[in-house]
Tab-separated table of C-alpha atoms in Angstrom:
chain	number	residue	atom	x	y	z
A	1	MET	CA	-63.245	-29.865	1.359
A	2	SER	CA	-65.528	-32.022	3.909
A	3	SER	CA	-68.773	-30.251	4.730
A	4	GLU	CA	-67.845	-30.673	8.521
A	5	HIS	CA	-64.837	-28.731	7.846
A	6	SER	CA	-66.659	-25.764	6.047
A	7	SER	CA	-69.386	-25.669	8.660
A	8	HIS	CA	-66.891	-25.255	11.507
A	9	SER	CA	-64.723	-22.614	9.467
A	10	HIS	CA	-67.807	-19.997	9.877
A	11	ASP	CA	-67.623	-19.713	13.600
A	12	LYS	CA	-63.783	-19.028	13.690
A	13	LYS	CA	-61.533	-16.340	12.307
A	14	PRO	CA	-59.567	-17.713	9.413
A	15	ARG	CA	-55.892	-18.421	10.497
A	16	VAL	CA	-53.308	-16.583	8.098
A	17	ALA	CA	-49.834	-17.972	8.141
A	18	VAL	CA	-47.352	-15.177	7.247
A	19	VAL	CA	-44.315	-16.928	5.769
A	20	PHE	CA	-41.319	-14.891	5.394
A	21	GLY	CA	-37.265	-14.899	5.460
A	22	GLY	CA	-36.120	-17.764	3.284
A	23	ARG	CA	-32.947	-18.663	1.563
A	24	SER	CA	-32.545	-16.207	-0.993
A	25	SER	CA	-30.362	-12.946	-1.085
A	26	GLU	CA	-33.593	-10.885	-0.012
A	27	HIS	CA	-34.218	-12.510	3.207
A	28	GLY	CA	-33.813	-9.152	5.156
A	29	ILE	CA	-36.348	-7.243	2.857
A	30	SER	CA	-38.854	-10.289	3.300
A	31	VAL	CA	-38.661	-10.044	7.058
A	32	VAL	CA	-39.199	-6.071	6.817
A	33	THR	CA	-42.070	-6.745	4.345
A	34	ALA	CA	-43.587	-9.371	6.813
A	35	GLY	CA	-43.722	-7.016	9.667
A	36	ALA	CA	-45.761	-4.369	7.526
A	37	VAL	CA	-47.965	-6.988	6.438
A	38	MET	CA	-48.610	-8.405	9.711
A	39	ALA	CA	-49.138	-5.075	11.326
A	40	ALA	CA	-51.653	-4.248	8.782
A	41	ILE	CA	-53.810	-7.538	9.090
A	42	ASP	CA	-57.169	-6.719	10.975
A	43	ARG	CA	-56.759	-9.065	14.030
A	44	SER	CA	-60.517	-8.588	14.505
A	45	LYS	CA	-61.005	-10.653	11.338
A	46	TYR	CA	-57.978	-12.914	11.047
A	47	GLU	CA	-55.747	-14.921	13.448
A	48	VAL	CA	-52.051	-14.734	12.557
A	49	LEU	CA	-49.263	-17.210	12.720
A	50	PRO	CA	-45.857	-16.058	11.860
A	51	ILE	CA	-43.597	-18.594	10.413
A	52	GLY	CA	-39.890	-17.473	9.468
A	53	ILE	CA	-37.476	-19.588	7.309
A	54	THR	CA	-34.080	-19.180	8.205
A	55	ALA	CA	-31.346	-18.366	5.764
A	56	ASP	CA	-30.300	-21.962	5.900
A	57	GLY	CA	-34.049	-23.060	5.387
A	58	ARG	CA	-35.337	-24.146	8.527
A	59	TRP	CA	-39.128	-23.164	9.301
A	60	ALA	CA	-39.204	-21.656	12.663
A	61	LEU	CA	-41.918	-20.021	14.894
A	62	THR	CA	-41.468	-16.543	15.380
A	63	ALA	CA	-42.703	-13.690	17.673
A	64	ASP	CA	-45.728	-11.897	16.349
A	65	ASP	CA	-44.015	-8.676	16.850
A	66	PRO	CA	-43.870	-6.453	13.803
A	67	GLU	CA	-41.941	-3.825	15.632
A	68	ARG	CA	-38.834	-5.900	15.885
A	69	MET	CA	-39.156	-6.616	11.872
A	70	ALA	CA	-38.294	-2.908	10.791
A	71	ILE	CA	-35.130	-1.662	9.203
A	72	THR	CA	-33.103	0.044	11.947
A	73	ASP	CA	-29.825	2.030	11.397
A	74	ARG	CA	-29.951	1.150	7.598
A	75	LYS	CA	-29.626	-2.763	8.777
A	76	VAL	CA	-32.205	-4.980	7.807
A	77	PRO	CA	-33.502	-7.679	10.261
A	78	SER	CA	-33.274	-11.547	10.166
A	79	VAL	CA	-35.292	-14.567	11.087
A	80	GLU	CA	-32.651	-15.802	13.332
A	81	GLU	CA	-32.830	-12.666	15.326
A	82	LEU	CA	-36.927	-13.417	15.764
A	83	VAL	CA	-37.130	-17.162	16.346
A	84	GLU	CA	-38.767	-18.510	19.559
A	85	SER	CA	-36.440	-21.523	19.593
A	86	ASP	CA	-33.028	-22.372	17.807
A	87	THR	CA	-34.015	-26.063	17.270
A	88	GLY	CA	-37.717	-26.393	16.808
A	89	GLY	CA	-39.067	-26.618	13.326
A	90	VAL	CA	-42.455	-26.026	11.886
A	91	VAL	CA	-44.043	-28.461	9.464
A	92	MET	CA	-46.353	-27.701	6.842
A	93	PRO	CA	-49.262	-30.645	6.095
A	94	LEU	CA	-48.463	-32.469	2.953
A	95	ASN	CA	-51.746	-34.302	2.754
A	96	PRO	CA	-54.684	-32.242	1.466
A	97	GLY	CA	-56.858	-33.689	4.146
A	98	SER	CA	-55.603	-31.746	6.938
A	99	ARG	CA	-54.418	-28.166	7.405
A	100	ASP	CA	-52.912	-28.667	10.693
A	101	VAL	CA	-49.463	-27.099	11.233
A	102	VAL	CA	-47.187	-29.041	13.646
A	103	TYR	CA	-44.469	-27.861	15.622
A	104	THR	CA	-41.530	-30.062	16.576
A	105	GLU	CA	-38.807	-29.759	19.107
A	106	PRO	CA	-35.947	-32.337	19.128
A	107	GLY	CA	-37.006	-35.064	21.976
A	108	GLN	CA	-40.584	-33.666	22.332
A	109	VAL	CA	-43.749	-34.684	21.130
A	110	PRO	CA	-44.911	-32.616	17.945
A	111	LYS	CA	-47.603	-30.318	18.911
A	112	ALA	CA	-50.300	-29.215	16.466
A	113	LEU	CA	-50.475	-25.463	16.092
A	114	GLY	CA	-53.878	-25.785	14.535
A	115	GLU	CA	-55.124	-25.326	11.041
A	116	VAL	CA	-53.819	-22.891	8.463
A	117	ASP	CA	-56.684	-21.316	6.264
A	118	VAL	CA	-54.456	-19.245	3.957
A	119	VAL	CA	-50.728	-18.727	3.694
A	120	PHE	CA	-49.491	-15.353	2.953
A	121	PRO	CA	-45.826	-16.022	1.321
A	122	VAL	CA	-44.022	-12.529	1.671
A	123	LEU	CA	-40.882	-14.176	0.154
A	124	HIS	CA	-38.924	-12.473	-2.572
A	125	GLY	CA	-36.655	-14.319	-5.117
A	126	PRO	CA	-35.653	-17.975	-5.450
A	127	TYR	CA	-37.100	-20.443	-3.136
A	128	GLY	CA	-40.409	-18.324	-2.488
A	129	GLU	CA	-41.449	-16.087	-5.365
A	130	ASP	CA	-40.390	-18.676	-8.006
A	131	GLY	CA	-43.221	-21.382	-7.733
A	132	THR	CA	-41.412	-23.418	-5.515
A	133	ILE	CA	-43.242	-22.858	-2.209
A	134	GLN	CA	-46.429	-22.215	-4.238
A	135	GLY	CA	-46.101	-25.954	-5.549
A	136	MET	CA	-45.569	-27.163	-2.035
A	137	LEU	CA	-48.872	-25.364	-0.975
A	138	ASP	CA	-50.788	-26.755	-3.698
A	139	LEU	CA	-49.603	-30.371	-2.846
A	140	ALA	CA	-50.935	-29.632	0.851
A	141	GLY	CA	-54.141	-28.297	-0.512
A	142	VAL	CA	-53.785	-24.861	1.313
A	143	PRO	CA	-54.648	-21.620	-0.478
A	144	TYR	CA	-52.105	-18.831	-0.798
A	145	VAL	CA	-51.826	-15.153	-1.495
A	146	GLY	CA	-50.570	-14.252	-5.053
A	147	CYS	CA	-49.587	-16.002	-8.285
A	148	GLY	CA	-49.456	-19.851	-8.692
A	149	VAL	CA	-46.723	-22.052	-9.683
A	150	LEU	CA	-46.618	-21.158	-13.376
A	151	ALA	CA	-47.199	-17.627	-13.127
A	152	SER	CA	-44.443	-17.528	-10.404
A	153	ALA	CA	-41.959	-19.499	-12.015
A	154	VAL	CA	-42.149	-17.300	-15.300
A	155	GLY	CA	-42.319	-13.992	-13.307
A	156	MET	CA	-38.908	-15.278	-11.765
A	157	ASP	CA	-37.045	-16.342	-15.026
A	158	LYS	CA	-36.507	-13.214	-17.117
A	159	GLU	CA	-35.943	-15.203	-20.300
A	160	TYR	CA	-39.234	-17.251	-20.292
A	161	MET	CA	-40.943	-14.201	-18.968
A	162	LYS	CA	-39.818	-12.350	-22.234
A	163	ARG	CA	-40.602	-15.116	-24.412
A	164	ILE	CA	-44.353	-15.348	-23.160
A	165	PHE	CA	-44.662	-11.509	-23.638
A	166	VAL	CA	-43.384	-11.852	-27.153
A	167	SER	CA	-45.762	-14.575	-27.962
A	168	TYR	CA	-48.608	-12.330	-26.587
A	169	GLY	CA	-47.531	-9.574	-28.771
A	170	LEU	CA	-46.564	-7.404	-25.909
A	171	PRO	CA	-43.382	-5.069	-26.782
A	172	VAL	CA	-40.061	-6.319	-25.414
A	173	GLY	CA	-36.525	-4.766	-25.661
A	174	PRO	CA	-33.585	-6.374	-27.240
A	175	TYR	CA	-31.881	-9.040	-25.265
A	176	VAL	CA	-29.602	-12.347	-25.337
A	177	VAL	CA	-29.458	-15.295	-23.096
A	178	ILE	CA	-26.343	-17.109	-21.947
A	179	ARG	CA	-26.955	-20.637	-20.635
A	180	ALA	CA	-24.824	-22.506	-18.329
A	181	ARG	CA	-23.848	-25.005	-20.880
A	182	GLU	CA	-22.914	-22.294	-23.437
A	183	TRP	CA	-20.674	-20.676	-21.137
A	184	ASP	CA	-18.896	-23.823	-20.250
A	185	GLN	CA	-18.563	-25.172	-23.852
A	186	ASP	CA	-18.140	-22.187	-25.922
A	187	PRO	CA	-17.302	-19.102	-23.731
A	188	SER	CA	-15.905	-17.167	-26.678
A	189	GLY	CA	-19.171	-17.742	-28.659
A	190	ALA	CA	-21.156	-16.550	-25.663
A	191	ARG	CA	-19.360	-13.257	-25.448
A	192	ARG	CA	-19.439	-12.747	-29.220
A	193	LYS	CA	-23.532	-12.862	-28.568
A	194	VAL	CA	-23.081	-10.128	-26.171
A	195	VAL	CA	-20.944	-8.054	-28.303
A	196	ASP	CA	-23.074	-8.529	-31.225
A	197	LEU	CA	-26.011	-7.281	-29.212
A	198	ALA	CA	-23.982	-4.194	-28.200
A	199	GLY	CA	-22.810	-3.796	-31.864
A	200	GLU	CA	-26.425	-3.621	-33.023
A	201	HIS	CA	-28.173	-1.693	-30.182
A	202	GLY	CA	-25.050	0.145	-28.751
A	203	TRP	CA	-23.782	0.372	-24.967
A	204	PRO	CA	-24.602	0.426	-22.193
A	205	LEU	CA	-25.834	-3.219	-21.699
A	206	PHE	CA	-27.402	-4.376	-18.612
A	207	VAL	CA	-26.176	-7.830	-17.501
A	208	LYS	CA	-28.489	-9.617	-14.952
A	209	PRO	CA	-28.886	-13.087	-13.570
A	210	SER	CA	-31.923	-14.353	-15.080
A	211	ARG	CA	-33.599	-15.564	-11.928
A	212	ALA	CA	-32.983	-13.037	-9.116
A	213	GLY	CA	-34.892	-10.335	-7.841
A	214	SER	CA	-34.405	-6.782	-6.284
A	215	SER	CA	-31.761	-5.966	-8.692
A	216	MET	CA	-29.347	-8.428	-7.174
A	217	GLY	CA	-26.240	-9.150	-9.279
A	218	ILE	CA	-27.172	-6.650	-12.007
A	219	THR	CA	-24.458	-4.638	-13.615
A	220	LYS	CA	-24.794	-1.762	-16.025
A	221	VAL	CA	-21.847	-2.486	-18.685
A	222	ASP	CA	-20.533	0.756	-20.796
A	223	GLY	CA	-18.040	-0.983	-22.624
A	224	LEU	CA	-16.136	-4.167	-23.544
A	225	GLU	CA	-13.622	-3.870	-20.437
A	226	GLY	CA	-16.542	-4.058	-17.875
A	227	LEU	CA	-18.303	-7.235	-19.669
A	228	GLU	CA	-16.118	-9.796	-17.987
A	229	ASP	CA	-16.661	-8.735	-14.330
A	230	ALA	CA	-20.414	-8.256	-15.014
A	231	LEU	CA	-20.991	-11.684	-16.457
A	232	GLU	CA	-19.155	-13.197	-13.547
A	233	GLU	CA	-21.001	-11.134	-10.935
A	234	ALA	CA	-24.418	-12.236	-12.662
A	235	ARG	CA	-23.294	-15.983	-12.635
A	236	ARG	CA	-22.591	-15.867	-8.955
A	237	HIS	CA	-26.313	-15.336	-8.623
A	238	ASP	CA	-27.580	-17.637	-11.503
A	239	PRO	CA	-25.703	-19.874	-14.140
A	240	LYS	CA	-28.005	-18.538	-16.585
A	241	VAL	CA	-27.508	-14.893	-17.634
A	242	ILE	CA	-29.617	-12.445	-19.527
A	243	VAL	CA	-28.138	-9.542	-21.322
A	244	GLU	CA	-30.521	-6.547	-22.077
A	245	ALA	CA	-29.853	-3.545	-24.614
A	246	ALA	CA	-30.643	-0.253	-22.483
A	247	VAL	CA	-34.122	0.917	-23.532
A	248	SER	CA	-33.789	4.684	-23.234
A	249	GLY	CA	-37.171	6.226	-21.760
A	250	ARG	CA	-38.875	6.900	-18.480
A	251	GLU	CA	-39.278	4.217	-15.913
A	252	ILE	CA	-43.194	3.593	-15.338
A	253	GLU	CA	-44.543	0.942	-13.029
A	254	CYS	CA	-48.359	-0.307	-12.919
A	255	GLY	CA	-49.801	-2.494	-10.172
A	256	VAL	CA	-52.332	-5.104	-11.014
A	257	LEU	CA	-54.592	-6.853	-8.409
A	258	GLU	CA	-57.619	-9.424	-8.653
A	259	PHE	CA	-60.805	-8.074	-7.695
A	260	GLU	CA	-64.007	-10.204	-7.690
A	261	ASP	CA	-64.697	-9.664	-11.318
A	262	GLY	CA	-61.058	-10.053	-12.404
A	263	PRO	CA	-57.574	-8.222	-12.591
A	264	ARG	CA	-57.703	-4.228	-12.426
A	265	ALA	CA	-54.647	-1.790	-13.009
A	266	SER	CA	-53.585	0.803	-10.377
A	267	VAL	CA	-52.964	4.481	-11.106
A	268	PRO	CA	-49.135	4.013	-12.578
A	269	ALA	CA	-45.911	5.629	-11.102
A	270	GLU	CA	-42.859	6.898	-12.490
A	271	ILE	CA	-39.403	6.153	-11.075
A	272	PRO	CA	-37.051	9.122	-11.639
A	273	PRO	CA	-33.630	8.547	-12.587
A	274	VAL	CA	-31.924	7.996	-9.257
A	275	SER	CA	-29.006	10.571	-8.994
A	276	ALA	CA	-26.984	8.950	-6.099
A	277	HIS	CA	-27.236	5.431	-7.735
A	278	ASP	CA	-26.236	4.542	-11.114
A	279	PHE	CA	-29.562	2.842	-11.717
A	280	TYR	CA	-32.356	1.696	-9.675
A	281	ASP	CA	-30.486	-0.704	-7.541
A	282	PHE	CA	-31.205	-2.569	-4.138
A	283	GLU	CA	-30.053	0.416	-2.042
A	284	ALA	CA	-31.930	2.899	-4.035
A	285	LYS	CA	-35.233	0.671	-3.670
A	286	TYR	CA	-35.148	-0.465	-0.085
A	287	ILE	CA	-32.709	1.572	2.138
A	288	ASP	CA	-33.239	5.042	0.645
A	289	SER	CA	-36.795	4.472	-0.275
A	290	ALA	CA	-37.176	5.622	-3.939
A	291	ASP	CA	-39.117	8.871	-4.401
A	292	GLY	CA	-41.326	7.374	-6.989
A	293	LEU	CA	-43.749	9.696	-8.569
A	294	VAL	CA	-47.404	8.493	-7.944
A	295	PRO	CA	-49.303	9.044	-10.117
A	296	ALA	CA	-46.807	9.160	-12.894
A	297	PRO	CA	-47.276	12.448	-14.945
A	298	LEU	CA	-48.570	10.813	-18.082
A	299	THR	CA	-51.405	11.940	-20.418
A	300	PRO	CA	-54.842	10.146	-19.861
A	301	GLU	CA	-53.916	8.218	-23.277
A	302	GLU	CA	-50.787	7.292	-21.926
A	303	THR	CA	-52.015	6.256	-18.443
A	304	ALA	CA	-54.768	3.961	-20.116
A	305	ARG	CA	-52.428	2.454	-22.301
A	306	VAL	CA	-49.833	1.205	-19.631
A	307	GLN	CA	-52.793	-0.002	-17.635
A	308	GLU	CA	-54.040	-1.780	-20.408
A	309	LEU	CA	-50.490	-3.627	-21.081
A	310	ALA	CA	-50.289	-4.270	-17.101
A	311	VAL	CA	-53.393	-6.402	-17.134
A	312	GLN	CA	-52.360	-8.156	-20.341
A	313	ALA	CA	-49.096	-8.946	-18.907
A	314	PHE	CA	-50.987	-10.261	-15.903
A	315	GLU	CA	-53.188	-12.301	-18.065
A	316	ALA	CA	-50.171	-13.325	-20.228
A	317	VAL	CA	-48.459	-15.351	-17.464
A	318	SER	CA	-51.959	-16.439	-15.838
A	319	GLY	CA	-51.250	-14.282	-12.972
A	320	GLU	CA	-53.351	-14.368	-9.705
A	321	GLY	CA	-53.641	-12.009	-6.879
A	322	LEU	CA	-51.080	-9.521	-7.693
A	323	VAL	CA	-48.239	-8.338	-10.048
A	324	ARG	CA	-46.402	-5.021	-10.433
A	325	ALA	CA	-45.559	-4.723	-14.268
A	326	ASP	CA	-42.557	-2.310	-15.099
A	327	PHE	CA	-42.175	-0.583	-18.261
A	328	PHE	CA	-40.272	1.979	-20.071
A	329	LEU	CA	-42.116	4.846	-22.053
A	330	THR	CA	-39.650	5.589	-25.047
A	331	GLU	CA	-39.194	9.028	-26.672
A	332	SER	CA	-41.544	8.016	-29.422
A	333	GLY	CA	-44.221	7.359	-26.855
A	334	GLU	CA	-44.312	3.520	-27.082
A	335	PHE	CA	-44.381	1.491	-23.904
A	336	VAL	CA	-41.713	-1.538	-23.655
A	337	ILE	CA	-42.331	-3.980	-20.880
A	338	ASN	CA	-39.309	-4.799	-18.914
A	339	GLU	CA	-40.526	-7.345	-16.284
A	340	ILE	CA	-43.226	-8.019	-13.887
A	341	ASN	CA	-42.861	-8.927	-10.314
A	342	THR	CA	-45.122	-11.397	-8.624
A	343	MET	CA	-44.255	-10.442	-5.178
A	344	PRO	CA	-43.376	-6.941	-5.506
A	345	GLY	CA	-41.908	-4.846	-2.662
A	346	PHE	CA	-44.755	-4.583	-0.363
A	347	THR	CA	-43.686	-2.539	2.632
A	348	PRO	CA	-45.954	0.634	2.947
A	349	ILE	CA	-43.289	2.882	1.137
A	350	SER	CA	-42.960	0.269	-1.692
A	351	MET	CA	-44.147	1.265	-5.010
A	352	TYR	CA	-46.930	-1.224	-5.406
A	353	PRO	CA	-48.956	-0.248	-2.013
A	354	ARG	CA	-48.422	3.372	-2.984
A	355	MET	CA	-49.880	2.931	-6.409
A	356	TRP	CA	-53.017	1.354	-4.875
A	357	GLN	CA	-53.265	3.926	-1.917
A	358	GLU	CA	-53.305	6.501	-4.836
A	359	SER	CA	-55.952	4.531	-6.481
A	360	GLY	CA	-58.188	4.378	-3.363
A	361	LEU	CA	-57.128	1.411	-1.545
A	362	SER	CA	-55.187	1.745	1.759
A	363	TYR	CA	-52.426	-0.532	2.687
A	364	PRO	CA	-54.783	-2.627	5.164
A	365	GLU	CA	-57.546	-2.871	2.520
A	366	LEU	CA	-54.908	-4.148	0.046
A	367	VAL	CA	-53.546	-6.777	2.561
A	368	ASP	CA	-57.452	-7.772	3.154
A	369	ARG	CA	-58.127	-8.194	-0.644
A	370	LEU	CA	-55.271	-10.385	-1.198
A	371	ILE	CA	-56.141	-12.511	1.597
A	372	GLN	CA	-59.813	-12.657	0.475
A	373	ALA	CA	-58.827	-13.315	-3.115
A	374	ALA	CA	-56.795	-16.232	-1.843
A	375	LEU	CA	-59.794	-17.626	0.357
A	376	ARG	CA	-62.109	-17.423	-2.497
A	377	ARG	CA	-59.820	-19.567	-4.816
A	378	SER	CA	-60.349	-23.257	-5.173
A	379	THR	CA	-57.113	-25.515	-4.532
A	380	GLY	CA	-56.095	-27.588	-7.456
A	381	LEU	CA	-56.510	-26.784	-11.136
A	382	ARG	CA	-58.381	-23.456	-11.795
């Protein structure tokens, strides 16, 4: 960065572009989260520029109006309802020399919206949590909140996430992967792999899209008759499917946050079995807001162990900013890691902020820490 740029950045508030919405099936949840984040950002410290990405991928200026971004009558909001114009578009800089964001309306002279100092990408799922927007921001030389390209991509692909965990010696449950080409060329062989998994570890199996978030497209299968539909449902979200054996145990989650001296773990939480829903699905997570127990009723040893594993998982994927690590605590007292989320549910009732709240960090402080961690970071290789 030029010295001229750094000298003038002291006398103005850093501008945070909150980017939300997007092309994934989690568009609505992303809007809700962005509303909560925008409401929590200290406006005496930061300027906020809300940028919504519509479901078809247009970057639009939206109203800075967190009230309109909440769930109302069990319905999630959309970027389309918030855009200031139906045709205008926001363009992020793609040369590292300029951080000016430009707004264009057809037939009008583009106007600069000013510099963006940091981006807070509140995007869940593909095209946002998977390294794609992180790569674009790296190209632009703009710092951003959360994990970089590699950690984001690994955190979105359940197969490679597990492979990395295994290589770092983290305990992972049994699974098989069916790739698109396998399914097309040898469907009976692909099914046989799944049946063999069930033969070895028993039913139920969980059939999941390899790269989708928020429990989208996941089916719990109790026997052969449900398998075909489950595979089709997962493939609607992702041509690569992962099938996991059930790990019976308590569901324990732990938050990891980057502090000045490195990552630290929050107090863990427990997700009790949800009676109204067969497993912790999208409705249970977001609409009915799960009754997670924070802190989880664990022994001090168990708490220390899961915190240690959560930080190891963060380090294994080269995490930055934040991750939420999800585990099963089995009957035998072992923790098995299920997955990490690099942009976990982040509304004030979500588990990640609740775990940090219980650890002594309020929601606004958490948002501030994430922005500060992003501003400290150099752009480029680190």
